[in-house]
Structure formats: C-alpha cells, structure tokens
Amino acid sequence: MGKTPILTRRTLCAGLGATAVMLGLGAANMVPARAQVRPPGAQDEAKLIGACIRCERCVEACPHGVISLQHMEDGIIGMRTPAMKFDSDYCTACSDESDGIPKCALVCPTGAISIPEGTEPVSVVIGIADIDTEQCLAYRLAGCKFCYDACPFDAIEMVTNRPTVIADRCTGCGACESVCVSLKEGSIQTGVTRRAIAVIPVER
C-alpha cells in the first residue's frame, strides 16, 4: 500500500492545535450538522473524526481536486476534515495512477483515510447518486442525458428518456454530478444550489 507518510512535528502541532481549538469550542459534545461524502477509505466517520489532524495533505494530493474541507456550518466537530466536492471533476480512486492507490490515502499520516487490505480502491462506495426529478432537465422533457453518458460504472439507465440510478452499481464517484448542467440550463426553482443529480452519503 506504499510507505506511511512521515508525520513532521510541525504538521502534528498544527493538527493538535486545531483539535484543541475545536475542543475548546465544545466540539466534543457536538455532532456534524449533516452527513458528508468522504474520500475513499474514510467511510468510518468515527475513525475519521478521531484520527484526522486537519493537515490538509489529502486536499493537496488529490489529482482531480475533488477533496475539500468541511466548513463550520457543516458541524464543528468535523470542521476542516475532508469531504468530496464534484463541481468540475470526479473521484477515480486514482485508478488511473500507476500504483492504483488513492493519493489521499497514501499521504494521510494517521490512517484516517486508508483502504482496507484486499479491497479494490475503485470499488469502494463513498456515496450514491440521487436525482432531484423536479430539477432534472430530462424529467422536464429537455432531452438531457449527460449523467448517463458520463457514468463509468453503467450505474445510470435511461427509462423513457429519463435517468434512473442503479443503486447496486453506483459507487458515488461523482462523475454524473460533475457534468450535470441543471444549474446552467435554467433551473426553475428559486434558491436552488444543488445540481439535479448529486452524490449523497450512504446510510450506514
């Protein structure tokens, strides 16, 4: 799985400092305001929150730029922990890299992000695609099928020209969300910020 990253004193101090600040704010008694889609290998929420030192190495290492930091409004206890954001690209679990191991897992110094032994990284389910049929252009008879064309796992099928997610094939990679044009092509709902198809956390 590659060498364990060296945890420098500076990184450790920065992470512990951030943790101390959150504990001072009472984070130990708070839970995230909403569930998050996490990087592959970080699906154990309790482990992630407990082990992550907020070093941001995973964000910097992601070759597709789809890892961002959780904000305070998402819940103080998880603040500055990694979450997925599929605005312009999707997660391949670094299957296109020579070693096939997610870069985020390779650089994580604490094991907060780690692929279980014997698990194929690209098969790790990080979420599931969810379609808002009121916002989806195909359901509004606009003939859109960008999500269907983009899905690398054949997890979307077109039923009477409307996309439907095949749950047991979807890994939550975000390819469908990254190409959805519902917000660009005339969303009719005031204040809508989520795309018509978006990856949501899997209930565990």
JSON list of C-alpha atoms in Angstrom, two decimals:
[
{"chain": "A", "resi": 1, "resn": "MET", "atom": "CA", "xyz": [0.00, 0.00, 0.00]},
{"chain": "A", "resi": 2, "resn": "GLY", "atom": "CA", "xyz": [3.04, 2.29, -0.09]},
{"chain": "A", "resi": 3, "resn": "LYS", "atom": "CA", "xyz": [5.14, 3.87, 2.61]},
{"chain": "A", "resi": 4, "resn": "THR", "atom": "CA", "xyz": [3.49, 5.54, 5.57]},
{"chain": "A", "resi": 5, "resn": "PRO", "atom": "CA", "xyz": [3.93, 9.33, 5.28]},
{"chain": "A", "resi": 6, "resn": "ILE", "atom": "CA", "xyz": [6.30, 10.88, 7.79]},
{"chain": "A", "resi": 7, "resn": "LEU", "atom": "CA", "xyz": [4.41, 12.95, 10.34]},
{"chain": "A", "resi": 8, "resn": "THR", "atom": "CA", "xyz": [6.52, 16.02, 10.99]},
{"chain": "A", "resi": 9, "resn": "ARG", "atom": "CA", "xyz": [6.49, 17.89, 14.27]},
{"chain": "A", "resi": 10, "resn": "ARG", "atom": "CA", "xyz": [5.12, 20.97, 12.53]},
{"chain": "A", "resi": 11, "resn": "THR", "atom": "CA", "xyz": [2.22, 19.06, 10.99]},
{"chain": "A", "resi": 12, "resn": "LEU", "atom": "CA", "xyz": [1.44, 17.32, 14.26]},
{"chain": "A", "resi": 13, "resn": "CYS", "atom": "CA", "xyz": [1.46, 20.58, 16.21]},
{"chain": "A", "resi": 14, "resn": "ALA", "atom": "CA", "xyz": [-0.78, 22.26, 13.65]},
{"chain": "A", "resi": 15, "resn": "GLY", "atom": "CA", "xyz": [-3.25, 19.40, 13.74]},
{"chain": "A", "resi": 16, "resn": "LEU", "atom": "CA", "xyz": [-3.28, 19.16, 17.51]},
{"chain": "A", "resi": 17, "resn": "GLY", "atom": "CA", "xyz": [-3.69, 22.91, 17.74]},
{"chain": "A", "resi": 18, "resn": "ALA", "atom": "CA", "xyz": [-6.76, 22.82, 15.52]},
{"chain": "A", "resi": 19, "resn": "THR", "atom": "CA", "xyz": [-8.18, 19.95, 17.55]},
{"chain": "A", "resi": 20, "resn": "ALA", "atom": "CA", "xyz": [-7.58, 21.84, 20.79]},
{"chain": "A", "resi": 21, "resn": "VAL", "atom": "CA", "xyz": [-9.40, 24.88, 19.46]},
{"chain": "A", "resi": 22, "resn": "MET", "atom": "CA", "xyz": [-12.40, 22.78, 18.48]},
{"chain": "A", "resi": 23, "resn": "LEU", "atom": "CA", "xyz": [-12.46, 21.07, 21.85]},
{"chain": "A", "resi": 24, "resn": "GLY", "atom": "CA", "xyz": [-12.35, 24.49, 23.46]},
{"chain": "A", "resi": 25, "resn": "LEU", "atom": "CA", "xyz": [-15.42, 25.40, 21.46]},
{"chain": "A", "resi": 26, "resn": "GLY", "atom": "CA", "xyz": [-17.23, 22.39, 22.87]},
{"chain": "A", "resi": 27, "resn": "ALA", "atom": "CA", "xyz": [-16.85, 20.23, 19.76]},
{"chain": "A", "resi": 28, "resn": "ALA", "atom": "CA", "xyz": [-16.62, 17.06, 21.81]},
{"chain": "A", "resi": 29, "resn": "ASN", "atom": "CA", "xyz": [-20.31, 17.38, 22.60]},
{"chain": "A", "resi": 30, "resn": "MET", "atom": "CA", "xyz": [-21.42, 18.30, 19.09]},
{"chain": "A", "resi": 31, "resn": "VAL", "atom": "CA", "xyz": [-22.18, 16.22, 16.02]},
{"chain": "A", "resi": 32, "resn": "PRO", "atom": "CA", "xyz": [-21.96, 17.21, 12.36]},
{"chain": "A", "resi": 33, "resn": "ALA", "atom": "CA", "xyz": [-24.98, 19.18, 11.16]},
{"chain": "A", "resi": 34, "resn": "ARG", "atom": "CA", "xyz": [-25.21, 16.89, 8.15]},
{"chain": "A", "resi": 35, "resn": "ALA", "atom": "CA", "xyz": [-23.56, 13.75, 6.88]},
{"chain": "A", "resi": 36, "resn": "GLN", "atom": "CA", "xyz": [-20.71, 14.15, 4.43]},
{"chain": "A", "resi": 37, "resn": "VAL", "atom": "CA", "xyz": [-19.45, 12.22, 1.43]},
{"chain": "A", "resi": 38, "resn": "ARG", "atom": "CA", "xyz": [-15.91, 11.28, 2.39]},
{"chain": "A", "resi": 39, "resn": "PRO", "atom": "CA", "xyz": [-12.85, 10.25, 0.34]},
{"chain": "A", "resi": 40, "resn": "PRO", "atom": "CA", "xyz": [-12.44, 6.54, -0.44]},
{"chain": "A", "resi": 41, "resn": "GLY", "atom": "CA", "xyz": [-11.19, 4.79, 2.69]},
{"chain": "A", "resi": 42, "resn": "ALA", "atom": "CA", "xyz": [-12.72, 7.36, 5.07]},
{"chain": "A", "resi": 43, "resn": "GLN", "atom": "CA", "xyz": [-16.21, 5.91, 5.35]},
{"chain": "A", "resi": 44, "resn": "ASP", "atom": "CA", "xyz": [-15.83, 5.13, 9.06]},
{"chain": "A", "resi": 45, "resn": "GLU", "atom": "CA", "xyz": [-16.96, 8.54, 10.32]},
{"chain": "A", "resi": 46, "resn": "ALA", "atom": "CA", "xyz": [-15.93, 7.97, 13.94]},
{"chain": "A", "resi": 47, "resn": "LYS", "atom": "CA", "xyz": [-12.46, 6.85, 12.87]},
{"chain": "A", "resi": 48, "resn": "LEU", "atom": "CA", "xyz": [-12.05, 9.81, 10.52]},
{"chain": "A", "resi": 49, "resn": "ILE", "atom": "CA", "xyz": [-13.11, 12.39, 13.09]},
{"chain": "A", "resi": 50, "resn": "GLY", "atom": "CA", "xyz": [-10.92, 10.84, 15.76]},
{"chain": "A", "resi": 51, "resn": "ALA", "atom": "CA", "xyz": [-7.79, 10.33, 13.66]},
{"chain": "A", "resi": 52, "resn": "CYS", "atom": "CA", "xyz": [-7.81, 13.31, 11.28]},
{"chain": "A", "resi": 53, "resn": "ILE", "atom": "CA", "xyz": [-5.41, 16.05, 12.38]},
{"chain": "A", "resi": 54, "resn": "ARG", "atom": "CA", "xyz": [-6.62, 18.56, 9.76]},
{"chain": "A", "resi": 55, "resn": "CYS", "atom": "CA", "xyz": [-3.25, 18.62, 8.00]},
{"chain": "A", "resi": 56, "resn": "GLU", "atom": "CA", "xyz": [-4.89, 19.10, 4.56]},
{"chain": "A", "resi": 57, "resn": "ARG", "atom": "CA", "xyz": [-2.46, 16.75, 2.84]},
{"chain": "A", "resi": 58, "resn": "CYS", "atom": "CA", "xyz": [-5.32, 14.85, 1.20]},
{"chain": "A", "resi": 59, "resn": "VAL", "atom": "CA", "xyz": [-6.66, 18.06, -0.32]},
{"chain": "A", "resi": 60, "resn": "GLU", "atom": "CA", "xyz": [-3.27, 18.96, -1.74]},
{"chain": "A", "resi": 61, "resn": "ALA", "atom": "CA", "xyz": [-2.60, 15.45, -3.05]},
{"chain": "A", "resi": 62, "resn": "CYS", "atom": "CA", "xyz": [-5.88, 14.85, -4.89]},
{"chain": "A", "resi": 63, "resn": "PRO", "atom": "CA", "xyz": [-5.05, 14.88, -8.62]},
{"chain": "A", "resi": 64, "resn": "HIS", "atom": "CA", "xyz": [-8.64, 15.72, -9.57]},
{"chain": "A", "resi": 65, "resn": "GLY", "atom": "CA", "xyz": [-9.23, 18.45, -6.99]},
{"chain": "A", "resi": 66, "resn": "VAL", "atom": "CA", "xyz": [-12.38, 16.84, -5.62]},
{"chain": "A", "resi": 67, "resn": "ILE", "atom": "CA", "xyz": [-11.47, 16.87, -1.93]},
{"chain": "A", "resi": 68, "resn": "SER", "atom": "CA", "xyz": [-12.40, 19.99, 0.01]},
{"chain": "A", "resi": 69, "resn": "LEU", "atom": "CA", "xyz": [-12.53, 20.88, 3.70]},
{"chain": "A", "resi": 70, "resn": "GLN", "atom": "CA", "xyz": [-15.70, 20.70, 5.73]},
{"chain": "A", "resi": 71, "resn": "HIS", "atom": "CA", "xyz": [-16.89, 24.09, 6.98]},
{"chain": "A", "resi": 72, "resn": "MET", "atom": "CA", "xyz": [-18.11, 25.13, 10.40]},
{"chain": "A", "resi": 73, "resn": "GLU", "atom": "CA", "xyz": [-21.70, 25.31, 9.20]},
{"chain": "A", "resi": 74, "resn": "ASP", "atom": "CA", "xyz": [-21.48, 21.60, 8.41]},
{"chain": "A", "resi": 75, "resn": "GLY", "atom": "CA", "xyz": [-20.77, 20.88, 12.07]},
{"chain": "A", "resi": 76, "resn": "ILE", "atom": "CA", "xyz": [-17.95, 21.99, 14.35]},
{"chain": "A", "resi": 77, "resn": "ILE", "atom": "CA", "xyz": [-16.74, 18.51, 15.25]},
{"chain": "A", "resi": 78, "resn": "GLY", "atom": "CA", "xyz": [-15.97, 17.77, 11.62]},
{"chain": "A", "resi": 79, "resn": "MET", "atom": "CA", "xyz": [-14.64, 21.21, 10.72]},
{"chain": "A", "resi": 80, "resn": "ARG", "atom": "CA", "xyz": [-11.66, 21.09, 8.33]},
{"chain": "A", "resi": 81, "resn": "THR", "atom": "CA", "xyz": [-11.97, 17.35, 7.78]},
{"chain": "A", "resi": 82, "resn": "PRO", "atom": "CA", "xyz": [-12.02, 16.13, 4.15]},
{"chain": "A", "resi": 83, "resn": "ALA", "atom": "CA", "xyz": [-15.26, 15.93, 2.18]},
{"chain": "A", "resi": 84, "resn": "MET", "atom": "CA", "xyz": [-15.92, 15.39, -1.51]},
{"chain": "A", "resi": 85, "resn": "LYS", "atom": "CA", "xyz": [-16.94, 18.14, -3.92]},
{"chain": "A", "resi": 86, "resn": "PHE", "atom": "CA", "xyz": [-17.77, 17.28, -7.51]},
{"chain": "A", "resi": 87, "resn": "ASP", "atom": "CA", "xyz": [-18.15, 20.71, -9.09]},
{"chain": "A", "resi": 88, "resn": "SER", "atom": "CA", "xyz": [-15.91, 20.03, -12.08]},
{"chain": "A", "resi": 89, "resn": "ASP", "atom": "CA", "xyz": [-14.43, 16.54, -11.80]},
{"chain": "A", "resi": 90, "resn": "TYR", "atom": "CA", "xyz": [-14.95, 13.19, -10.11]},
{"chain": "A", "resi": 91, "resn": "CYS", "atom": "CA", "xyz": [-13.12, 10.63, -7.98]},
{"chain": "A", "resi": 92, "resn": "THR", "atom": "CA", "xyz": [-11.36, 7.80, -9.80]},
{"chain": "A", "resi": 93, "resn": "ALA", "atom": "CA", "xyz": [-9.81, 6.46, -6.55]},
{"chain": "A", "resi": 94, "resn": "CYS", "atom": "CA", "xyz": [-6.62, 7.19, -8.50]},
{"chain": "A", "resi": 95, "resn": "SER", "atom": "CA", "xyz": [-7.24, 4.07, -10.59]},
{"chain": "A", "resi": 96, "resn": "ASP", "atom": "CA", "xyz": [-5.62, 5.93, -13.47]},
{"chain": "A", "resi": 97, "resn": "GLU", "atom": "CA", "xyz": [-2.38, 6.28, -11.50]},
{"chain": "A", "resi": 98, "resn": "SER", "atom": "CA", "xyz": [0.42, 3.71, -11.77]},
{"chain": "A", "resi": 99, "resn": "ASP", "atom": "CA", "xyz": [0.00, 2.34, -8.24]},
{"chain": "A", "resi": 100, "resn": "GLY", "atom": "CA", "xyz": [-3.80, 2.45, -8.24]},
{"chain": "A", "resi": 101, "resn": "ILE", "atom": "CA", "xyz": [-3.94, 3.65, -4.65]},
{"chain": "A", "resi": 102, "resn": "PRO", "atom": "CA", "xyz": [-5.81, 6.86, -3.79]},
{"chain": "A", "resi": 103, "resn": "LYS", "atom": "CA", "xyz": [-3.30, 9.65, -3.24]},
{"chain": "A", "resi": 104, "resn": "CYS", "atom": "CA", "xyz": [-5.32, 10.87, -0.29]},
{"chain": "A", "resi": 105, "resn": "ALA", "atom": "CA", "xyz": [-4.77, 7.53, 1.46]},
{"chain": "A", "resi": 106, "resn": "LEU", "atom": "CA", "xyz": [-1.09, 7.47, 0.56]},
{"chain": "A", "resi": 107, "resn": "VAL", "atom": "CA", "xyz": [-0.35, 10.85, 2.12]},
{"chain": "A", "resi": 108, "resn": "CYS", "atom": "CA", "xyz": [-2.59, 10.56, 5.19]},
{"chain": "A", "resi": 109, "resn": "PRO", "atom": "CA", "xyz": [-0.18, 10.47, 8.17]},
{"chain": "A", "resi": 110, "resn": "THR", "atom": "CA", "xyz": [-2.60, 8.99, 10.70]},
{"chain": "A", "resi": 111, "resn": "GLY", "atom": "CA", "xyz": [-4.61, 6.38, 8.80]},
{"chain": "A", "resi": 112, "resn": "ALA", "atom": "CA", "xyz": [-7.79, 8.47, 8.97]},
{"chain": "A", "resi": 113, "resn": "ILE", "atom": "CA", "xyz": [-8.03, 7.71, 5.24]},
{"chain": "A", "resi": 114, "resn": "SER", "atom": "CA", "xyz": [-6.99, 4.14, 4.49]},
{"chain": "A", "resi": 115, "resn": "ILE", "atom": "CA", "xyz": [-8.12, 1.43, 2.10]},
{"chain": "A", "resi": 116, "resn": "PRO", "atom": "CA", "xyz": [-8.84, -1.90, 3.84]},
{"chain": "A", "resi": 117, "resn": "GLU", "atom": "CA", "xyz": [-6.40, -4.66, 2.94]},
{"chain": "A", "resi": 118, "resn": "GLY", "atom": "CA", "xyz": [-7.57, -6.66, -0.05]},
{"chain": "A", "resi": 119, "resn": "THR", "atom": "CA", "xyz": [-10.08, -4.03, -1.18]},
{"chain": "A", "resi": 120, "resn": "GLU", "atom": "CA", "xyz": [-10.03, -2.67, -4.73]},
{"chain": "A", "resi": 121, "resn": "PRO", "atom": "CA", "xyz": [-9.98, 1.12, -4.19]},
{"chain": "A", "resi": 122, "resn": "VAL", "atom": "CA", "xyz": [-12.14, 1.93, -7.21]},
{"chain": "A", "resi": 123, "resn": "SER", "atom": "CA", "xyz": [-14.88, -0.34, -5.84]},
{"chain": "A", "resi": 124, "resn": "VAL", "atom": "CA", "xyz": [-15.15, 1.48, -2.50]},
{"chain": "A", "resi": 125, "resn": "VAL", "atom": "CA", "xyz": [-18.62, 3.00, -2.17]},
{"chain": "A", "resi": 126, "resn": "ILE", "atom": "CA", "xyz": [-18.30, 6.59, -0.97]},
{"chain": "A", "resi": 127, "resn": "GLY", "atom": "CA", "xyz": [-21.90, 7.64, -1.64]},
{"chain": "A", "resi": 128, "resn": "ILE", "atom": "CA", "xyz": [-24.79, 7.21, -4.01]},
{"chain": "A", "resi": 129, "resn": "ALA", "atom": "CA", "xyz": [-26.14, 9.41, -6.78]},
{"chain": "A", "resi": 130, "resn": "ASP", "atom": "CA", "xyz": [-29.50, 10.99, -6.03]},
{"chain": "A", "resi": 131, "resn": "ILE", "atom": "CA", "xyz": [-31.75, 12.57, -8.66]},
{"chain": "A", "resi": 132, "resn": "ASP", "atom": "CA", "xyz": [-33.99, 15.54, -7.95]},
{"chain": "A", "resi": 133, "resn": "THR", "atom": "CA", "xyz": [-36.69, 14.81, -10.51]},
{"chain": "A", "resi": 134, "resn": "GLU", "atom": "CA", "xyz": [-38.23, 18.27, -10.15]},
{"chain": "A", "resi": 135, "resn": "GLN", "atom": "CA", "xyz": [-34.97, 19.89, -11.17]},
{"chain": "A", "resi": 136, "resn": "CYS", "atom": "CA", "xyz": [-33.65, 17.34, -13.67]},
{"chain": "A", "resi": 137, "resn": "LEU", "atom": "CA", "xyz": [-33.89, 18.60, -17.24]},
{"chain": "A", "resi": 138, "resn": "ALA", "atom": "CA", "xyz": [-34.68, 15.14, -18.58]},
{"chain": "A", "resi": 139, "resn": "TYR", "atom": "CA", "xyz": [-37.69, 14.89, -16.28]},
{"chain": "A", "resi": 140, "resn": "ARG", "atom": "CA", "xyz": [-38.73, 18.30, -17.61]},
{"chain": "A", "resi": 141, "resn": "LEU", "atom": "CA", "xyz": [-38.60, 16.78, -21.12]},
{"chain": "A", "resi": 142, "resn": "ALA", "atom": "CA", "xyz": [-35.50, 18.72, -22.17]},
{"chain": "A", "resi": 143, "resn": "GLY", "atom": "CA", "xyz": [-33.76, 15.63, -23.53]},
{"chain": "A", "resi": 144, "resn": "CYS", "atom": "CA", "xyz": [-30.65, 15.75, -21.30]},
{"chain": "A", "resi": 145, "resn": "LYS", "atom": "CA", "xyz": [-28.53, 12.63, -20.62]},
{"chain": "A", "resi": 146, "resn": "PHE", "atom": "CA", "xyz": [-25.13, 13.99, -19.65]},
{"chain": "A", "resi": 147, "resn": "CYS", "atom": "CA", "xyz": [-25.10, 11.97, -16.41]},
{"chain": "A", "resi": 148, "resn": "TYR", "atom": "CA", "xyz": [-25.88, 8.76, -18.28]},
{"chain": "A", "resi": 149, "resn": "ASP", "atom": "CA", "xyz": [-23.05, 9.34, -20.75]},
{"chain": "A", "resi": 150, "resn": "ALA", "atom": "CA", "xyz": [-20.55, 10.21, -18.00]},
{"chain": "A", "resi": 151, "resn": "CYS", "atom": "CA", "xyz": [-21.11, 7.30, -15.61]},
{"chain": "A", "resi": 152, "resn": "PRO", "atom": "CA", "xyz": [-18.08, 4.95, -15.71]},
{"chain": "A", "resi": 153, "resn": "PHE", "atom": "CA", "xyz": [-19.91, 2.14, -13.92]},
{"chain": "A", "resi": 154, "resn": "ASP", "atom": "CA", "xyz": [-23.11, 1.90, -16.01]},
{"chain": "A", "resi": 155, "resn": "ALA", "atom": "CA", "xyz": [-24.96, 2.83, -12.84]},
{"chain": "A", "resi": 156, "resn": "ILE", "atom": "CA", "xyz": [-27.46, 5.06, -14.66]},
{"chain": "A", "resi": 157, "resn": "GLU", "atom": "CA", "xyz": [-30.04, 3.81, -17.11]},
{"chain": "A", "resi": 158, "resn": "MET", "atom": "CA", "xyz": [-32.43, 5.80, -19.24]},
{"chain": "A", "resi": 159, "resn": "VAL", "atom": "CA", "xyz": [-36.07, 4.86, -18.70]},
{"chain": "A", "resi": 160, "resn": "THR", "atom": "CA", "xyz": [-38.37, 6.60, -21.17]},
{"chain": "A", "resi": 161, "resn": "ASN", "atom": "CA", "xyz": [-35.54, 9.11, -21.74]},
{"chain": "A", "resi": 162, "resn": "ARG", "atom": "CA", "xyz": [-35.17, 9.85, -18.03]},
{"chain": "A", "resi": 163, "resn": "PRO", "atom": "CA", "xyz": [-32.16, 8.84, -15.92]},
{"chain": "A", "resi": 164, "resn": "THR", "atom": "CA", "xyz": [-32.54, 6.34, -13.10]},
{"chain": "A", "resi": 165, "resn": "VAL", "atom": "CA", "xyz": [-29.77, 5.30, -10.72]},
{"chain": "A", "resi": 166, "resn": "ILE", "atom": "CA", "xyz": [-28.97, 1.60, -10.38]},
{"chain": "A", "resi": 167, "resn": "ALA", "atom": "CA", "xyz": [-28.06, 1.60, -6.70]},
{"chain": "A", "resi": 168, "resn": "ASP", "atom": "CA", "xyz": [-26.01, -1.58, -6.54]},
{"chain": "A", "resi": 169, "resn": "ARG", "atom": "CA", "xyz": [-23.70, -0.34, -9.29]},
{"chain": "A", "resi": 170, "resn": "CYS", "atom": "CA", "xyz": [-23.19, 3.21, -8.03]},
{"chain": "A", "resi": 171, "resn": "THR", "atom": "CA", "xyz": [-20.03, 3.98, -6.03]},
{"chain": "A", "resi": 172, "resn": "GLY", "atom": "CA", "xyz": [-20.72, 7.69, -5.59]},
{"chain": "A", "resi": 173, "resn": "CYS", "atom": "CA", "xyz": [-17.71, 8.69, -7.72]},
{"chain": "A", "resi": 174, "resn": "GLY", "atom": "CA", "xyz": [-19.39, 11.95, -8.72]},
{"chain": "A", "resi": 175, "resn": "ALA", "atom": "CA", "xyz": [-18.94, 11.69, -12.49]},
{"chain": "A", "resi": 176, "resn": "CYS", "atom": "CA", "xyz": [-22.66, 12.30, -13.02]},
{"chain": "A", "resi": 177, "resn": "GLU", "atom": "CA", "xyz": [-22.75, 15.30, -10.70]},
{"chain": "A", "resi": 178, "resn": "SER", "atom": "CA", "xyz": [-19.67, 16.87, -12.28]},
{"chain": "A", "resi": 179, "resn": "VAL", "atom": "CA", "xyz": [-21.33, 17.07, -15.71]},
{"chain": "A", "resi": 180, "resn": "CYS", "atom": "CA", "xyz": [-24.88, 17.95, -14.67]},
{"chain": "A", "resi": 181, "resn": "VAL", "atom": "CA", "xyz": [-25.98, 21.19, -16.32]},
{"chain": "A", "resi": 182, "resn": "SER", "atom": "CA", "xyz": [-29.24, 21.73, -14.47]},
{"chain": "A", "resi": 183, "resn": "LEU", "atom": "CA", "xyz": [-28.00, 24.89, -12.77]},
{"chain": "A", "resi": 184, "resn": "LYS", "atom": "CA", "xyz": [-26.69, 26.29, -16.04]},
{"chain": "A", "resi": 185, "resn": "GLU", "atom": "CA", "xyz": [-29.63, 25.50, -18.27]},
{"chain": "A", "resi": 186, "resn": "GLY", "atom": "CA", "xyz": [-32.48, 27.15, -16.47]},
{"chain": "A", "resi": 187, "resn": "SER", "atom": "CA", "xyz": [-33.31, 25.74, -13.06]},
{"chain": "A", "resi": 188, "resn": "ILE", "atom": "CA", "xyz": [-36.84, 26.93, -12.34]},
{"chain": "A", "resi": 189, "resn": "GLN", "atom": "CA", "xyz": [-36.61, 26.78, -8.56]},
{"chain": "A", "resi": 190, "resn": "THR", "atom": "CA", "xyz": [-35.55, 29.93, -6.78]},
{"chain": "A", "resi": 191, "resn": "GLY", "atom": "CA", "xyz": [-32.61, 29.47, -4.45]},
{"chain": "A", "resi": 192, "resn": "VAL", "atom": "CA", "xyz": [-31.62, 26.02, -5.73]},
{"chain": "A", "resi": 193, "resn": "THR", "atom": "CA", "xyz": [-27.89, 25.41, -5.32]},
{"chain": "A", "resi": 194, "resn": "ARG", "atom": "CA", "xyz": [-27.66, 21.63, -5.69]},
{"chain": "A", "resi": 195, "resn": "ARG", "atom": "CA", "xyz": [-27.43, 20.07, -9.12]},
{"chain": "A", "resi": 196, "resn": "ALA", "atom": "CA", "xyz": [-30.26, 17.84, -10.28]},
{"chain": "A", "resi": 197, "resn": "ILE", "atom": "CA", "xyz": [-28.09, 14.79, -9.71]},
{"chain": "A", "resi": 198, "resn": "ALA", "atom": "CA", "xyz": [-25.77, 14.83, -6.73]},
{"chain": "A", "resi": 199, "resn": "VAL", "atom": "CA", "xyz": [-23.88, 12.33, -4.62]},
{"chain": "A", "resi": 200, "resn": "ILE", "atom": "CA", "xyz": [-25.21, 11.93, -1.12]},
{"chain": "A", "resi": 201, "resn": "PRO", "atom": "CA", "xyz": [-23.83, 9.89, 1.81]},
{"chain": "A", "resi": 202, "resn": "VAL", "atom": "CA", "xyz": [-24.82, 6.26, 2.09]},
{"chain": "A", "resi": 203, "resn": "GLU", "atom": "CA", "xyz": [-26.84, 5.47, 5.21]},
{"chain": "A", "resi": 204, "resn": "ARG", "atom": "CA", "xyz": [-24.90, 3.08, 7.41]}
]
